Short mmCIF file of C-alpha atoms and ligand atoms in Angstrom, two decimals:
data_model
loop_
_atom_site.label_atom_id
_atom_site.label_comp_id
_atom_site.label_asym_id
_atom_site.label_seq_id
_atom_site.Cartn_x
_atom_site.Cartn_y
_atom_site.Cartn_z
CA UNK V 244 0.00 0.00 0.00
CA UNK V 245 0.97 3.41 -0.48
CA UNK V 246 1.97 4.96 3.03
CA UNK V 247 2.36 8.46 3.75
CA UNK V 248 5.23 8.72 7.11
CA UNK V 249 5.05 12.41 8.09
CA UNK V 250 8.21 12.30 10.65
CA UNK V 251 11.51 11.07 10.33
CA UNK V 252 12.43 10.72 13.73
CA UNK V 253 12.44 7.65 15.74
CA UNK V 254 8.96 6.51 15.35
CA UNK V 255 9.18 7.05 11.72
CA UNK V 256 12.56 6.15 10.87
CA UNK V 257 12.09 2.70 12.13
CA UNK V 258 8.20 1.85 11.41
CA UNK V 259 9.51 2.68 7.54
CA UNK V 260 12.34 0.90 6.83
CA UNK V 261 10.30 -1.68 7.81
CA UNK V 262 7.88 -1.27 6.02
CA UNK V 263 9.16 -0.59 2.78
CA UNK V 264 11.11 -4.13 3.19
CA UNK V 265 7.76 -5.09 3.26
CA UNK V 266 6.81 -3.94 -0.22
CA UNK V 267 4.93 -0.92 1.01
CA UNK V 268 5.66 2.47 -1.10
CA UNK V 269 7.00 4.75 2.03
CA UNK V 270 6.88 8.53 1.14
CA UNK V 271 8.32 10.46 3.96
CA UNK V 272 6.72 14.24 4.45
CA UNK V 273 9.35 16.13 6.10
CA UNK V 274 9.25 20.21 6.44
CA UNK V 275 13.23 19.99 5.04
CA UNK V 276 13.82 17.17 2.57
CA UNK V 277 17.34 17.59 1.88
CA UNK V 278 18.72 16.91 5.72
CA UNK V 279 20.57 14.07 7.16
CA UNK V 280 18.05 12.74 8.68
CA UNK V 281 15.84 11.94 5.61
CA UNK V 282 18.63 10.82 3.68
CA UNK V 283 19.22 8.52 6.14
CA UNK V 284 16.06 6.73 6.75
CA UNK V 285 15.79 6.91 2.63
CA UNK V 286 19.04 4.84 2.72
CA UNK V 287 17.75 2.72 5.32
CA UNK V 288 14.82 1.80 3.37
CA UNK V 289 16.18 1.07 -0.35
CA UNK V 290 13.85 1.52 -3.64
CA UNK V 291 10.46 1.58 -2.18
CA UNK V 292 10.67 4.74 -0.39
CA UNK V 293 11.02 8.42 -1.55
CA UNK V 294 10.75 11.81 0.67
CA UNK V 295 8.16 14.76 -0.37
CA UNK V 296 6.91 18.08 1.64
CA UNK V 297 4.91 16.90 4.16
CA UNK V 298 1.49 17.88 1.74
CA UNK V 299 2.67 16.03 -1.44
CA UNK V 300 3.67 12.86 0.91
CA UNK V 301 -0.17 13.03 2.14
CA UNK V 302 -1.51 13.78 -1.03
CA UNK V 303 -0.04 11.29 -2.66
CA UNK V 304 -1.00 8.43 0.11
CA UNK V 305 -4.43 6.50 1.63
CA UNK V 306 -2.66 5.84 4.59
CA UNK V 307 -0.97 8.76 6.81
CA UNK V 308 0.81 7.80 9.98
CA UNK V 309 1.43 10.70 12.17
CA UNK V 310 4.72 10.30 13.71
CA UNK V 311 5.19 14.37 14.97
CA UNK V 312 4.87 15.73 18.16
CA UNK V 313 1.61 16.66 19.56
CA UNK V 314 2.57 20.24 19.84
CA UNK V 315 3.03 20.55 16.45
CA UNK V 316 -0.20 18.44 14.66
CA UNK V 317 -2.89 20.48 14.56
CA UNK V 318 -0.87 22.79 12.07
CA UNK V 319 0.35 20.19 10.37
CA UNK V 320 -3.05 18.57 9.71
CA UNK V 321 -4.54 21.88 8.72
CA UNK V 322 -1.76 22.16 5.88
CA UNK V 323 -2.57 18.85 4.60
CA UNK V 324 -5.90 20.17 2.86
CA UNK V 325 -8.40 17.74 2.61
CA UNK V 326 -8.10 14.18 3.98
CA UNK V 327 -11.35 12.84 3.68
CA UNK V 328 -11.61 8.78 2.95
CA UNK V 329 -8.04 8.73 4.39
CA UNK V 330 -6.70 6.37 6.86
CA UNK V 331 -5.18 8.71 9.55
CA UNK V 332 -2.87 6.39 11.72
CA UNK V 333 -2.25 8.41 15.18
CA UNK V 334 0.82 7.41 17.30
CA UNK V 335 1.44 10.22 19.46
CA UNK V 336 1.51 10.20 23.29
CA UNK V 337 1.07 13.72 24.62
CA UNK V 338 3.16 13.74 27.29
CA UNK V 339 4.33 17.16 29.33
CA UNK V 340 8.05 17.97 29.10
CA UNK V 341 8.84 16.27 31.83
CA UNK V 342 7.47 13.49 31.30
CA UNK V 343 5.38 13.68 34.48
CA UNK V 344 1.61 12.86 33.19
CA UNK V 345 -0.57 13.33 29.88
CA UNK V 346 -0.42 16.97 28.58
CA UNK V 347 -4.55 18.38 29.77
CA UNK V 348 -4.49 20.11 26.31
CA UNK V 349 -5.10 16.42 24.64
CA UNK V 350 -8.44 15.86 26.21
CA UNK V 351 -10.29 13.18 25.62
CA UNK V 352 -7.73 11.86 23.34
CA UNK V 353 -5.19 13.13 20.43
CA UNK V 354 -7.16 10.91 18.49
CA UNK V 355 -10.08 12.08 18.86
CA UNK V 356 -9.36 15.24 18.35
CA UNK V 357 -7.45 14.67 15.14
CA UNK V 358 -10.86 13.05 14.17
CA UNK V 359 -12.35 16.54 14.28
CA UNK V 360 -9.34 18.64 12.61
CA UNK V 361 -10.01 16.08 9.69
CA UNK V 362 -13.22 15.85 9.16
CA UNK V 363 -13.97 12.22 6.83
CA UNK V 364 -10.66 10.79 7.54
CA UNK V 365 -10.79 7.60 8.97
CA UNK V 366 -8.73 8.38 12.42
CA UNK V 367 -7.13 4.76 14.25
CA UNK V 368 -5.12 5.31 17.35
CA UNK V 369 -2.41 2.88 16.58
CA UNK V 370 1.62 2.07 17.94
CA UNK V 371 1.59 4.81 20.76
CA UNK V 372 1.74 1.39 23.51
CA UNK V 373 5.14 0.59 21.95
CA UNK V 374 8.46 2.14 21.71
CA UNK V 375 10.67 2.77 18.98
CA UNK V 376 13.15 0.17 19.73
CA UNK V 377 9.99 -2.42 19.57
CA UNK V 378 8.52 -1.12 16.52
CA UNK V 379 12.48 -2.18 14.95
CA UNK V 380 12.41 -5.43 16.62
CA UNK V 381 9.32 -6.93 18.06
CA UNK V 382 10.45 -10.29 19.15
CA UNK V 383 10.86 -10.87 23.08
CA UNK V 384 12.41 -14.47 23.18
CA UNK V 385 9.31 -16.36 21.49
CA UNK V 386 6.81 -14.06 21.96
CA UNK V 387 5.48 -11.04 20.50
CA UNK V 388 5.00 -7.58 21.63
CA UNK V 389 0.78 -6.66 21.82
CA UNK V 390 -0.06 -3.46 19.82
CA UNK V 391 -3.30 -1.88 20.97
CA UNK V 392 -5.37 0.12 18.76
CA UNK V 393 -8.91 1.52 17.97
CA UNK V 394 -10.82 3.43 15.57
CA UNK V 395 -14.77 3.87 14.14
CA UNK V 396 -13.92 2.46 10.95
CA UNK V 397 -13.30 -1.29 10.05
CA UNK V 398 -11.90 -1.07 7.16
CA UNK V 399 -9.23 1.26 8.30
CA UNK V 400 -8.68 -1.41 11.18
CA UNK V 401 -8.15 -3.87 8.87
CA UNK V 402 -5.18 -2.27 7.62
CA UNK V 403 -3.78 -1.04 10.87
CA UNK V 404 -3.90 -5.25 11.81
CA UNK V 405 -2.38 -6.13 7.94
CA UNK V 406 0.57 -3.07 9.14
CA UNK V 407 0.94 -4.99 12.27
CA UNK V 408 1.42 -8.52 11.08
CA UNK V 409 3.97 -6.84 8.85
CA UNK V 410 5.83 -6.01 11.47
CA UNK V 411 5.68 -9.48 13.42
CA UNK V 412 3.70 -7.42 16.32
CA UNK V 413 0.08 -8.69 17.29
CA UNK V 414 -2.55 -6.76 16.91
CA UNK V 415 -5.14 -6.57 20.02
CA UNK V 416 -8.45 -4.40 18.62
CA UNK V 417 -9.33 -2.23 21.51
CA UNK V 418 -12.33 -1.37 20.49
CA UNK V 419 -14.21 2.33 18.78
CA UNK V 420 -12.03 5.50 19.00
CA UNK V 421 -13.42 7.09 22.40
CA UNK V 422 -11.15 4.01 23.87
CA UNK V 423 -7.86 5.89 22.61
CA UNK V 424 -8.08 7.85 25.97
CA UNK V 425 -7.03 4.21 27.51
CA UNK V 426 -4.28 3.82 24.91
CA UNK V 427 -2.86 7.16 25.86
CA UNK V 428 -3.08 6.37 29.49
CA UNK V 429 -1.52 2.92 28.61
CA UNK V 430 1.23 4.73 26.28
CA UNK V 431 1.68 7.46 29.51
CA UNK V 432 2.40 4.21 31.92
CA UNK V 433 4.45 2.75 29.41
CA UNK V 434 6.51 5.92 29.15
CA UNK V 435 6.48 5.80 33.34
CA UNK V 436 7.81 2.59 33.68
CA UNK V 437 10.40 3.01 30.85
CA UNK V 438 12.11 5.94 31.98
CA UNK V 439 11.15 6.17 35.81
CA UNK V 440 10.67 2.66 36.62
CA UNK V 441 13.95 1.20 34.77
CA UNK V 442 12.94 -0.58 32.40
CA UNK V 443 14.37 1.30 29.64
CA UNK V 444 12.99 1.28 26.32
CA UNK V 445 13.35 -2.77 25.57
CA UNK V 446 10.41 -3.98 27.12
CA UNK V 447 6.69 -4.27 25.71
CA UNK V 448 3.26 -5.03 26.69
CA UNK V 449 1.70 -8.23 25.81
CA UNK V 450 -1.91 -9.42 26.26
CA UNK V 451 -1.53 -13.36 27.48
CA UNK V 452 -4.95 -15.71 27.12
CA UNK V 453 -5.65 -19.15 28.45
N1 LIG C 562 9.85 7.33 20.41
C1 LIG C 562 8.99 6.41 20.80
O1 LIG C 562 9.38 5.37 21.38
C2 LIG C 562 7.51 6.59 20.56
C3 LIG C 562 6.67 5.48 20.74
C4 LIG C 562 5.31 5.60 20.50
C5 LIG C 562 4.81 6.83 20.07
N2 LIG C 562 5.63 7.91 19.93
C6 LIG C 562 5.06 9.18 19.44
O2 LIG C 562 5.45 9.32 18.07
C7 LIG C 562 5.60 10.70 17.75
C8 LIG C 562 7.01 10.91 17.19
O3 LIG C 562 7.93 10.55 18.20
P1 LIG C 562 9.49 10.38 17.89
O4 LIG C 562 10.05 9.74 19.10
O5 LIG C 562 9.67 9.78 16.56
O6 LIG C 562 9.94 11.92 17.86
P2 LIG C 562 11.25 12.53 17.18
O7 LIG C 562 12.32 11.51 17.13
O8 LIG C 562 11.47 13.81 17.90
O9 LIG C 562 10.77 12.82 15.67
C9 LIG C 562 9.78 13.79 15.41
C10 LIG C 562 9.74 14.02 13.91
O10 LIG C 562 8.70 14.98 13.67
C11 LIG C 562 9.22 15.96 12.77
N3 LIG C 562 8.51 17.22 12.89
C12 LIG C 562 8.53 18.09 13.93
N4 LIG C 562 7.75 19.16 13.66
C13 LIG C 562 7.24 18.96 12.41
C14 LIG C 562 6.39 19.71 11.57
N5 LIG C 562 5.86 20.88 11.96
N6 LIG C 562 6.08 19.21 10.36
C15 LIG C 562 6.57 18.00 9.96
N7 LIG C 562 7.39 17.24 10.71
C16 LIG C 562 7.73 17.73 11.93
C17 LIG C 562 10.67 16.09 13.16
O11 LIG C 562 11.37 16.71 12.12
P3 LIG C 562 12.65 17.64 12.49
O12 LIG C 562 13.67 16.71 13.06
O13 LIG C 562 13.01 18.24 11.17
O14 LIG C 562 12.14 18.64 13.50
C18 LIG C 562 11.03 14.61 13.35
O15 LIG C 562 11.33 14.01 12.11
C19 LIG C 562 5.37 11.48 19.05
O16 LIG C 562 4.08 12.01 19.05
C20 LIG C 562 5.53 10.42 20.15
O17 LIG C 562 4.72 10.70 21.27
C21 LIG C 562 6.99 7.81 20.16
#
């Protein structure tokens, strides 16, 4: 599928690579195409993946994955023009500076308010539950790592779990969008434990069944 990656950082310059090896067409949007970091994570991904403003990368795409700060989105999704039928793919955790608790300006949820700045786009809260060095390498022993998501529209879900399997993660459906509110809390005590409780950033959630 064609896959628009607006962010180069380290959410997007390891969920691309990957997917390009894949056989996905990556475009990256980036405000400054000709930088080190692009170049690098064009490198990194080989013939499937090419780097555009951050409006041609969404223009040319169905599927945008939001890998930018929350501070900076709402501009960023009001320069995109219109992004209706699109699958919107929000990863962001809105944490404060410091790390200490969810930012009060993301209330209920990033997601859902991305749902609202673009109106018709099919919105999925989606890989804010893992970190960056999961999304390159999912595989704890012989399990897994769970990635949560939800979203109003199944057809955008399906690809979110098709973008998961591609990326040996399993995908748990947590349900219609007003749940991203849990996946942000679950993101927020991810980023707790990672950074305050020691566990660092090689450690993931997984959903066990018996
Ligand atoms: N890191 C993780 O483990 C992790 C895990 C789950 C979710 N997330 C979420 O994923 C998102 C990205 O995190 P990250 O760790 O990848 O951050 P990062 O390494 O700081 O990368 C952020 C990227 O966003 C770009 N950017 C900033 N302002 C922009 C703008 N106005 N227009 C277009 N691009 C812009 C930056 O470009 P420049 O470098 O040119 O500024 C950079 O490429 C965040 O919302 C975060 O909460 C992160």
């Amino acid at each position: 599928m064609d896959i628009a990656i607006l962010g180069t950082g380290r959410v997007g310059g390891k969920l691309g690579p990957r997917w390009a090896g894949k056989g996905h067409r990556i475009v990256y949007g980036a405000p400054e195409v000709d930088c080190a970091e692009v170049r690098k994570v064009l490198e990194e991904s080989g013939p499937n993946a090419a780097a555009a403003s951050v409006r041609e990368a969404a223009a040319a795409s169905q599927v945008i994955l939001l890998a930018i700060p929350w501070n900076v989105t709402r501009g960023v999704i009001e320069s995109l023009g219109a992004l209706e039928g699109k699958t919107l793919l929000d990863c962001i955790n809105p944490i404060k500076p410091d790390f200490s608790g969810l930012s009060p300006d993301a209330a209920p949820s990033t997601a859902e308010e991305i749902a609202v700045w673009a109106p018709g786009a099919k919105v999925v809260k989606a890989f804010n539950t893992v970190s960056d060095a999961t999304m390159g390498n999912p595989r704890y022993g012989g399990q897994k790592a769970s990635m949560f998501f939800c979203g109003d529209d199944e057809g955008a879900k399906q690809i979110v779990r098709q973008l998961t399997d591609d990326l040996d993660m399993e995908p748990v459906d947590a349900g219609p969008l007003k749940n991203a509110c849990y996946l942000e809390s679950l993101g927020m005590l991810y980023i707790h434990l990672a950074i305050f409780g020691g566990w660092g950033g090689e450690c993931a959630f997984r959903l066990v069944k018996r």
